[in-house]
Amino acid sequence: MTVHLSSRLRDVRGSAIRDLLALTARDDVISLAGGLPGTELLPRERIATALATAAVDPANLQYGETIGLRQLREVLAAAEGARLGRALTATDVVVTSGSQQGLDLVARTMIDPGDVVVVEDPVYVGALQVFQAAGAALHAVPVDADGMDVDALADLLTAGLRPRLVHTVSSFHNPRGATLDDRRRGLLAGLADRYGFLVVEDDPYGLLSFDGPPPVPVAAHGDRVVRLGSVSKVVAPALRVGWLTGPAPLLTAVERLKQCSDLCGSTLSQAVAAELLSDVPWFEGHLGMLRAALRERAGALTEAVREAFGDAVTCSVPTGGMFCWLEFTDGTRPAELLPHALRNGVGFVPGDAFAVNRPLDEAARLCFASNPAPVLRTAVHRLATAWRQHRQLRRNVETCGKSSNCWSVTPSSPMTPSRP
């Protein structure tokens, strides 16, 4: 049967990460691919207690306000206000189904086809898909060890670029793992004021700082910032509770568009999130446990990478969040390495999945959050085994290229695993 699809869909890149998850879901594969919090770190008993409490109230089983449960918005307003250093009220918050819905609602509210949107390179794939679906004209700004290169953005603006939105994962970047430094945060907010664009500060990882307080949000430096938050990385993804704050006219427009999208989110999930976030002693203790666990996992992964690969790779040093960024210096292309890795029982995401304008074919993203330290060390051992196999195959192919008397050498299917 032929189904006519919207022309907007033609420009939306499929997510290589979602495709890869189907392979890494196999029991014999350790996944460093998806950005999933470790299952054993999810507070299942505390959520079960909050769920039982919430289910007793009939109002939590009914439709709710489009902008979200007031109790939750009050809790979020207090928390966001504390981070921004200014008072917020419940009317300053819209609750969404995860921060991804918030990003989609902002894009559909703000962007007409052809409007300029600045994204980071490497880019968060979910943002790329949202802006492609909105028909935006994308311009990419590189991300380095200090986050988005805001000076490069300033040069583009001086040359005449006029974006409607600038999107940044400002803290513990996905996929680069970097954090936008304080100088750049202030400069970005200042540029938004000067040139009249909105900054979309996507901040699902900001509370996962390993040492010291979370980074001060970009929104603390100016008013032209839309902040997106989520409980997915700090409590549990299945709650599907996110939120956004920003200029009042935008929030009003988002509410109207959200009515078209889902009428309202799950009142039950929001009641659970409200109870958990309002229990400050419990939540602070949970965050402390989560930060310590992620710090240990990040250290285990990066140490294992240094021991296994030496100077054949450079590896970012995570200071929070869930990801580290590898760049091979020996000519290895992670997209070509991946089939060997899957056969050896480990998965990751090649860097070209996050590319916008520049090639990232020597890079890879590894997630350390999903597995405990011993499993991460095993994963790196498997990856190093696959890397050595791949290098040997490359040598064989090069040797064959110099000889007329050899067989063709090709890798076997990634769907056929072998135990390392």
mmCIF file of C-alpha atoms in Angstrom, residues 238 367 418:
data_model
loop_
_atom_site.group_PDB
_atom_site.id
_atom_site.type_symbol
_atom_site.label_atom_id
_atom_site.label_comp_id
_atom_site.label_asym_id
_atom_site.label_seq_id
_atom_site.Cartn_x
_atom_site.Cartn_y
_atom_site.Cartn_z
ATOM 1 C CA ALA A 238 10.163 5.880 32.070
ATOM 2 C CA CYS A 367 28.544 5.900 27.344
ATOM 3 C CA SER A 418 32.061 -14.549 18.387
#
